[in-house]
Short mmCIF file of C-alpha atoms (C1' of nucleotides) in Angstrom, two decimals:
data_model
loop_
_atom_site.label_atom_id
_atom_site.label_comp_id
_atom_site.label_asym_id
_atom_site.label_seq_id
_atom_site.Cartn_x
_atom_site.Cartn_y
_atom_site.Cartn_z
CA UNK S 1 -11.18 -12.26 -5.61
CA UNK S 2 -10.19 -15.82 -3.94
CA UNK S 3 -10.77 -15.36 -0.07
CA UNK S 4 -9.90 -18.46 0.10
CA UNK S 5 -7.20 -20.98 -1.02
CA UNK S 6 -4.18 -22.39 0.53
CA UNK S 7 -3.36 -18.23 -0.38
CA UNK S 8 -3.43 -16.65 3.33
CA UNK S 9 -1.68 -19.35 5.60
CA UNK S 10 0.97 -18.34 8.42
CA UNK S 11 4.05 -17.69 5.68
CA UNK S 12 2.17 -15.11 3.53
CA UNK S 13 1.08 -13.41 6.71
CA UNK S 14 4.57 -12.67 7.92
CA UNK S 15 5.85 -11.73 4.26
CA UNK S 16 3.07 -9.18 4.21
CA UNK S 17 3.56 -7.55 7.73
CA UNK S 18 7.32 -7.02 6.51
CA UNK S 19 5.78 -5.27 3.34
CA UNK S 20 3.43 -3.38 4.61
CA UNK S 21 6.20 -1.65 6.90
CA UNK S 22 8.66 -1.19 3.71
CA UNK S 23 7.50 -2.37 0.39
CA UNK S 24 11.34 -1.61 -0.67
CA UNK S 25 12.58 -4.89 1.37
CA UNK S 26 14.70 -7.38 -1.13
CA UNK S 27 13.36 -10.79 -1.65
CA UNK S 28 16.50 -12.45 0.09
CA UNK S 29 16.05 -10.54 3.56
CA UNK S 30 12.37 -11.21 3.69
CA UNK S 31 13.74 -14.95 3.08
CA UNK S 32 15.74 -14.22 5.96
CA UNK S 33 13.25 -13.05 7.90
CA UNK S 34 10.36 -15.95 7.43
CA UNK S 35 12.89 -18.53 7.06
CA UNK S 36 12.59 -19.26 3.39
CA UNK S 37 14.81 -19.18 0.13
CA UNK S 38 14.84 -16.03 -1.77
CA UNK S 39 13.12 -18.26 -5.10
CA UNK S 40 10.49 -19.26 -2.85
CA UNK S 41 9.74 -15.56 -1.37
CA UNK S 42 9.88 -14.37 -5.11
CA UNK S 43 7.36 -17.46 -6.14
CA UNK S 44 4.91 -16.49 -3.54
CA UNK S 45 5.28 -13.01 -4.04
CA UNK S 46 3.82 -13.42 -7.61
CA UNK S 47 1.12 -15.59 -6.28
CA UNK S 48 0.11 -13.20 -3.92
CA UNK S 49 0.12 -10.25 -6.82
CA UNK S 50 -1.22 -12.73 -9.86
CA UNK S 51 -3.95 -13.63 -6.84
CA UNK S 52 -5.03 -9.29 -5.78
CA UNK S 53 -3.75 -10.21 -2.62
CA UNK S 54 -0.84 -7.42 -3.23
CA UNK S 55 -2.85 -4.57 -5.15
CA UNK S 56 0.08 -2.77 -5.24
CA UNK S 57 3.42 -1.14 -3.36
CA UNK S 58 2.74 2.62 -3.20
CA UNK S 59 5.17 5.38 -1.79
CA UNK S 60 3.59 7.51 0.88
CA UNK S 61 4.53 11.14 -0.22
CA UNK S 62 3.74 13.98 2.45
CA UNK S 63 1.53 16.28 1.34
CA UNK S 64 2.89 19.23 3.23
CA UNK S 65 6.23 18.56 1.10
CA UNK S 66 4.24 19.50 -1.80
CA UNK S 67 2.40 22.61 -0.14
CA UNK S 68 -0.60 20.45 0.12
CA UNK S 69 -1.00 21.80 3.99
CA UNK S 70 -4.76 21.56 4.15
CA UNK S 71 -6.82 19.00 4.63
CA UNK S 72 -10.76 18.33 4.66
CA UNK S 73 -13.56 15.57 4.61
CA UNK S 74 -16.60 16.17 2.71
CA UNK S 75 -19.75 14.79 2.56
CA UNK S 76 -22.04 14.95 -0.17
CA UNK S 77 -25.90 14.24 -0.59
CA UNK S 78 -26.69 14.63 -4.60
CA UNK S 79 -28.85 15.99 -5.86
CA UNK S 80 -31.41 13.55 -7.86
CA UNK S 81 -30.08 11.39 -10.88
CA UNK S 82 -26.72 13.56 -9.95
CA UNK S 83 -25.43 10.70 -8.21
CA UNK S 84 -23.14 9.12 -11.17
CA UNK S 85 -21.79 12.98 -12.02
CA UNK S 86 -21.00 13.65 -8.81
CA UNK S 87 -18.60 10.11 -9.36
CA UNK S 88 -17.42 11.15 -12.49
CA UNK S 89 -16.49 15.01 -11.08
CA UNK S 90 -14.41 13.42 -8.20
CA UNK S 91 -12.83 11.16 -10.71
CA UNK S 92 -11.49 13.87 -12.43
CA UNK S 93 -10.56 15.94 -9.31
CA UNK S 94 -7.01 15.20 -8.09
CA UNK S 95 -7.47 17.34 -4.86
CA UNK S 96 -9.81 13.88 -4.14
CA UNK S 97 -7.64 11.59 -2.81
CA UNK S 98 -10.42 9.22 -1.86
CA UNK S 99 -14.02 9.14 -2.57
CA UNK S 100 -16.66 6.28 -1.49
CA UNK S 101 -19.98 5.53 -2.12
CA UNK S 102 -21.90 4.87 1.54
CA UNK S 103 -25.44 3.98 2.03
CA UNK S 104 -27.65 6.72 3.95
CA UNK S 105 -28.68 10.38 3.99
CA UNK S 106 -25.12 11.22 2.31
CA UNK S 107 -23.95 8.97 -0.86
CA UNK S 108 -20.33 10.25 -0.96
CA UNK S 109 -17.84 10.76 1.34
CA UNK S 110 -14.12 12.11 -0.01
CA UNK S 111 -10.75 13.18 1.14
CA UNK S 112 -9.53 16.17 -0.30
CA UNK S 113 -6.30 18.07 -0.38
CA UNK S 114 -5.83 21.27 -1.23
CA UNK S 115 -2.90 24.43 -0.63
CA UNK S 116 -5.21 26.86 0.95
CA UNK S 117 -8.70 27.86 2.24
CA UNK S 118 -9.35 29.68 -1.30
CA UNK S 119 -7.86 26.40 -2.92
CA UNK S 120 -10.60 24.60 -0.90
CA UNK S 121 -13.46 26.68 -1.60
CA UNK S 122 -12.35 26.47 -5.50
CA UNK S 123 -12.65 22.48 -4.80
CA UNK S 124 -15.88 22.50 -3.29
CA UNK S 125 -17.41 24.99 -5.99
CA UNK S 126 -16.34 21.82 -8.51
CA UNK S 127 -19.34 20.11 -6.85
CA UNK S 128 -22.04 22.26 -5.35
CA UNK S 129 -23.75 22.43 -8.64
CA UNK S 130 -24.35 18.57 -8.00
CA UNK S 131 -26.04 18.11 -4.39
CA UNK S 132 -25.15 19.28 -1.32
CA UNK S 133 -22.14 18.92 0.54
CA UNK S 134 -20.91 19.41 4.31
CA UNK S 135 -16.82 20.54 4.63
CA UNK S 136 -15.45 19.47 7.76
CA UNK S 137 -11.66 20.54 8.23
CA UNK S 138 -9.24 18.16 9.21
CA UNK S 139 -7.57 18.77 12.35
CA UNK S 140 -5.14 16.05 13.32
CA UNK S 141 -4.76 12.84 12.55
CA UNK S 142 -5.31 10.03 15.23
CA UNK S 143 -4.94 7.16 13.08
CA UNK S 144 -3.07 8.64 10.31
CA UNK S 145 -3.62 5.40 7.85
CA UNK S 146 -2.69 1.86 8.16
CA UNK S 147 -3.03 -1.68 6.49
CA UNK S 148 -5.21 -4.24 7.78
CA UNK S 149 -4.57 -6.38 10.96
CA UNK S 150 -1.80 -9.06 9.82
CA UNK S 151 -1.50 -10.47 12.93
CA UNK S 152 -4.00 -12.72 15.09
CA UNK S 153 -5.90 -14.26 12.23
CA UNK S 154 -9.16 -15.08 13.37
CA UNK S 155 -11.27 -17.98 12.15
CA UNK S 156 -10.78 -17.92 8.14
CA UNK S 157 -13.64 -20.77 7.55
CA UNK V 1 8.53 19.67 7.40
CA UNK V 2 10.40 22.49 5.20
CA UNK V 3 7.61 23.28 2.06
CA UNK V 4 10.48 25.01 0.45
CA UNK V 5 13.96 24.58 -0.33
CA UNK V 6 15.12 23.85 -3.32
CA UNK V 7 13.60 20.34 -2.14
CA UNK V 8 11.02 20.07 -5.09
CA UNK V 9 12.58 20.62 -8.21
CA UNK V 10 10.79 18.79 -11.44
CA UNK V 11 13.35 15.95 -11.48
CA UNK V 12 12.18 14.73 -7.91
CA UNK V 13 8.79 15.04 -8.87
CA UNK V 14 9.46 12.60 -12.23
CA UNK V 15 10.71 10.64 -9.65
CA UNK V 16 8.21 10.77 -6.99
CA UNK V 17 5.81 10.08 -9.74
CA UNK V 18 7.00 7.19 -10.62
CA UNK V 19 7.51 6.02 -6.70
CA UNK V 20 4.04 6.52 -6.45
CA UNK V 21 3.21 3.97 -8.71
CA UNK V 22 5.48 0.99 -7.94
CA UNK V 23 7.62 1.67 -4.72
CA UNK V 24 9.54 -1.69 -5.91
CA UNK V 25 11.18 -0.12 -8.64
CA UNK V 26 15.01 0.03 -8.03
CA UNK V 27 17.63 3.48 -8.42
CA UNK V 28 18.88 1.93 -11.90
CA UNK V 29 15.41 1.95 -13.24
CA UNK V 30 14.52 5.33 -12.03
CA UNK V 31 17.54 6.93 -13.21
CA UNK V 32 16.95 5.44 -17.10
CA UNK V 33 13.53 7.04 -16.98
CA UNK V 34 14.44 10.42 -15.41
CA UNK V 35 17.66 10.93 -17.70
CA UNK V 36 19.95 10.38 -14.40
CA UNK V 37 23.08 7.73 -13.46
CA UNK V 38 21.99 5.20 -10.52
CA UNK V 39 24.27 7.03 -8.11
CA UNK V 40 22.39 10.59 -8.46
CA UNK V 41 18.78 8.72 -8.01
CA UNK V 42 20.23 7.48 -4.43
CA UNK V 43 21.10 10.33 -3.00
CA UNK V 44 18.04 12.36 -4.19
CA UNK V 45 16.42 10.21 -2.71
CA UNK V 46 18.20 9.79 0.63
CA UNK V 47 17.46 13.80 1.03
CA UNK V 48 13.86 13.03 -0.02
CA UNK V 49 13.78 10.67 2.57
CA UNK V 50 15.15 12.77 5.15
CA UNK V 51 13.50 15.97 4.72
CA UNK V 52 10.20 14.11 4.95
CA UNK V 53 9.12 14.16 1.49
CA UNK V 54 8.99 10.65 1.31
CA UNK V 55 7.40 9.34 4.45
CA UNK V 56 7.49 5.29 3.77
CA UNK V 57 6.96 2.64 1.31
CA UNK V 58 4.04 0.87 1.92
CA UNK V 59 2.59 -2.55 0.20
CA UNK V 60 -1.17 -2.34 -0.17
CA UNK V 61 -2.80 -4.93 0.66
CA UNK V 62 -6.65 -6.22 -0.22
CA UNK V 63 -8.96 -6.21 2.71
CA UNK V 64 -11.24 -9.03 0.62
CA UNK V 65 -8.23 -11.35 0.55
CA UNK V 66 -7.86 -11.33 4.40
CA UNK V 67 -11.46 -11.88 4.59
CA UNK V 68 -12.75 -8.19 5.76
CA UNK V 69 -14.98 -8.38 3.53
CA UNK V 70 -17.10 -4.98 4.49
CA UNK V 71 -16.07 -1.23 4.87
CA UNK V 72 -17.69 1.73 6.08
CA UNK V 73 -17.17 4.96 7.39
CA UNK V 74 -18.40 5.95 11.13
CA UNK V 75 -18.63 9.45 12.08
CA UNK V 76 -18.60 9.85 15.54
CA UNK V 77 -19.82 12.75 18.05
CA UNK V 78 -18.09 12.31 21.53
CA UNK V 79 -19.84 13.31 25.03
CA UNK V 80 -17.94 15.99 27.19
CA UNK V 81 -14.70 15.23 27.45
CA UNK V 82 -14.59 12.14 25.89
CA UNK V 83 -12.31 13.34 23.24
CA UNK V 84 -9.43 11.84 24.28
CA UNK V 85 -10.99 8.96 25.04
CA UNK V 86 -12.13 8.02 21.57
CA UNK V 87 -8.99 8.98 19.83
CA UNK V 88 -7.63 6.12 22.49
CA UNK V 89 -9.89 3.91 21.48
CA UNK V 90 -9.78 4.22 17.56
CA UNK V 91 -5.89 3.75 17.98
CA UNK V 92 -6.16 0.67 19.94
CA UNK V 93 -8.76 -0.91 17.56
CA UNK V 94 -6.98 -2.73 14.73
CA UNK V 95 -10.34 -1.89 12.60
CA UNK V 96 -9.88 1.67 12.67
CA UNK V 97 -7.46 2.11 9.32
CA UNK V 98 -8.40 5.75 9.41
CA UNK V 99 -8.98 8.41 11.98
CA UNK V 100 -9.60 12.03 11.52
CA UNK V 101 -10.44 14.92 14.12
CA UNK V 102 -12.20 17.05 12.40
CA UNK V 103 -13.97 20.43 12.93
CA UNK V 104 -17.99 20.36 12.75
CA UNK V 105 -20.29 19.01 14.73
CA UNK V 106 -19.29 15.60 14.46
CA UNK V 107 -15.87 15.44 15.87
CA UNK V 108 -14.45 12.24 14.11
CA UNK V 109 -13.94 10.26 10.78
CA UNK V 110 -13.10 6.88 10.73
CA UNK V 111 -12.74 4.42 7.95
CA UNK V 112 -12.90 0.64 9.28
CA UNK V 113 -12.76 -2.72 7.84
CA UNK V 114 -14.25 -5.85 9.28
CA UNK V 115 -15.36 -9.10 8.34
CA UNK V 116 -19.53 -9.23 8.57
CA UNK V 117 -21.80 -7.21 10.34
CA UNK V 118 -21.81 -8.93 13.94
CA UNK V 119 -18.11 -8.02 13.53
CA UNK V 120 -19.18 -4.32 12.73
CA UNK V 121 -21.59 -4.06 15.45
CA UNK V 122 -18.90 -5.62 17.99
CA UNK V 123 -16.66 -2.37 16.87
CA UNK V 124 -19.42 0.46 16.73
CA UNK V 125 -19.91 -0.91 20.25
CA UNK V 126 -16.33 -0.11 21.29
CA UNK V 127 -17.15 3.66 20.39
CA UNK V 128 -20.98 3.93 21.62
CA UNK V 129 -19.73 4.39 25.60
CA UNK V 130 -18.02 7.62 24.63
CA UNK V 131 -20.39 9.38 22.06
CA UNK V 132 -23.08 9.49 19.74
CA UNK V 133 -21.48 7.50 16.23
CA UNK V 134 -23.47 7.70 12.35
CA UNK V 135 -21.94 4.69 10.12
CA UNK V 136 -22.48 4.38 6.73
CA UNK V 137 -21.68 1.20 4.73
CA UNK V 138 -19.31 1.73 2.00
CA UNK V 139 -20.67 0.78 -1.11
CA UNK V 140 -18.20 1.25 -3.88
CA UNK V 141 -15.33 3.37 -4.41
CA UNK V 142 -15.37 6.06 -7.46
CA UNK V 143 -11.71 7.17 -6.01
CA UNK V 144 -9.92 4.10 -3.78
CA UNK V 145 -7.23 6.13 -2.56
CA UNK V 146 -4.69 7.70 -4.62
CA UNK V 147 -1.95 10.17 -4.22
CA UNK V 148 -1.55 13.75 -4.02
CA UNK V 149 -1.46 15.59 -7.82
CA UNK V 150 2.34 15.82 -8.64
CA UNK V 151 2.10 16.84 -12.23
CA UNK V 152 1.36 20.02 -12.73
CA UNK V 153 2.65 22.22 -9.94
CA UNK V 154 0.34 25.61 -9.54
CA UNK V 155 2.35 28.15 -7.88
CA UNK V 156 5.05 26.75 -5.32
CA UNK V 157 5.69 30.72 -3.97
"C1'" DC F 1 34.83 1.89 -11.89
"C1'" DT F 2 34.97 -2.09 -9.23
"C1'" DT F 3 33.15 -5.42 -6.02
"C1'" DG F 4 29.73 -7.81 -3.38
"C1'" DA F 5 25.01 -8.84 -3.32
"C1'" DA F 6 20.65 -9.36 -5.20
"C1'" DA F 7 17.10 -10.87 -8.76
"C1'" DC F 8 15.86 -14.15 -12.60
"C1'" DC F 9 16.05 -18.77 -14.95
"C1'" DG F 10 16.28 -23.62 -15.32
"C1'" DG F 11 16.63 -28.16 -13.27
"C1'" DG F 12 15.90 -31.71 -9.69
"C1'" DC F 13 14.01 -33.53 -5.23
"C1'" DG F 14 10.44 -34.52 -1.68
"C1'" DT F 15 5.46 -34.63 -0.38
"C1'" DC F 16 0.55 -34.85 -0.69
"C1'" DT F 17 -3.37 -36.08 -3.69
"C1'" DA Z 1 1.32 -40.28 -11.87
"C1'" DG Z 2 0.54 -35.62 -11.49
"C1'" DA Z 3 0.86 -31.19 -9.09
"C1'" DC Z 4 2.95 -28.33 -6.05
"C1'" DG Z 5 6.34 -26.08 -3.23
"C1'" DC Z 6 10.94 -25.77 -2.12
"C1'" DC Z 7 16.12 -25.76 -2.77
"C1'" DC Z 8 20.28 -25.40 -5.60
"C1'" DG Z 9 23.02 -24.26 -9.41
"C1'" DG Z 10 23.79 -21.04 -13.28
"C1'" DT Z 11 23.94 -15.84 -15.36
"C1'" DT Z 12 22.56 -10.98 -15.48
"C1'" DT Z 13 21.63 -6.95 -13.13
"C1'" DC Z 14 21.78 -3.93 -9.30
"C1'" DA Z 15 23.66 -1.17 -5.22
"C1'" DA Z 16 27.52 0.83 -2.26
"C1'" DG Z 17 32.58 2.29 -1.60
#
DNA sequence: CTTGAAACCGGGCGTCT
DNA sequence: AGACGCCCGGTTTCAAG
């Protein structure tokens, strides 16, 4: 993972803001856009995906849509040697949407989705056996999710 | 957001699927691997699109590469009445990627990305007026962020 | 199905090392 | 010289009426 290389500069930036907004944009209007040939965006597109700067273009699919209507955050504190099981379980759990190893009392937290309060309890159970874990519904979304700050760069060393 | 019409059939989850996976892939493609002409993959999609199944196509984009090198997760416990006040904040703070109101006795989840501890401490700081905040430094991550199960559908009802 | 536009490929030019 | 980034032609493929 190169942080840094002639990779980031001012061009780069501007194609990514465009793709982070919609990944679906053609090569020739982002050339439009930043003021560049549409071989040019396509060459630095590659660089940017041969480099990991692009890990990937995802679609954002509601979970409501799919009767995913609950949410929840849980935190889990293993129980000991548990802590590469409790890994493995959320691996294998696609209710987890994301799941990160923290330092602190709790080693995990995760996102979960699930259809109903039964469907969440029926989640949970999947790791209880492991450690201990702390539910906390999700209410509302403030910051829903969003890429990194493309913008003001500040010092890059 | 309608859960049911006859929105969700198994051809626009093939195709979701496969959206999911590379957002950059275009109708032609799509229709060759669901068994459907170009034409029929736009306007499923169009509806999917409208009805809110599809909410955006988004590039992902690798905090390392853009130099935020460290991630954690800051739960955060406001004073009296300083709910609103911190859901401000997290949405004016480019750092924030991630903001949950949750129920429990922490009020928020945050997920935020910076570039070295001083940077960290300068946004925990941006929260401490309003509340009492726990951060925990992500580690690793068993489950980076994935989408919601669209395989096998359990009961729709 | 047809048309206009977009993506891919190869070649050639300018610049900075 | 060499390497790199860009532009310009070609052809194939894609998207909208």
């Amino acid at each position: 993972m190169p942080s840094e290389n002639g990779l980031i500069d001012a061009t780069n930036l501007r194609l990514l803001a465009e793709l982070v907004e919609d990944a679906r944009i053609s090569q020739a209007e982002l050339g439009r856009r930043v003021g560049l040939s549409a071989p040019a965006v396509a060459e630095r597109l590659a660089r940017l995906e041969r480099e990991g700067a692009i890990v990937g273009y995802r679609t954002d699919v509601s979970p409501a849509a799919l009767g995913y209507t609950l949410a929840a955050v849980v935190r889990m504190r293993p129980a000991p040697r548990q802590i590469p099981k409790v890994a493995d379980v959320a691996r294998a759990t696609p209710e987890v949407v994301e799941c990160h190893r923290v330092t602190g009392e709790d080693c995990f937290y995760m996102k979960i989705h699930v259809r109903s309060v039964e469907h969440l309890e029926e989640v949970i159970d999947r790791f209880t056996p492991y450690g201990q874990t702390t539910t906390s519904i999700i209410q509302s979304s403030p910051v829903p999710r969003r890429g990194i700050e493309l913008g003001p760069q500040r010092e890059l060393a």
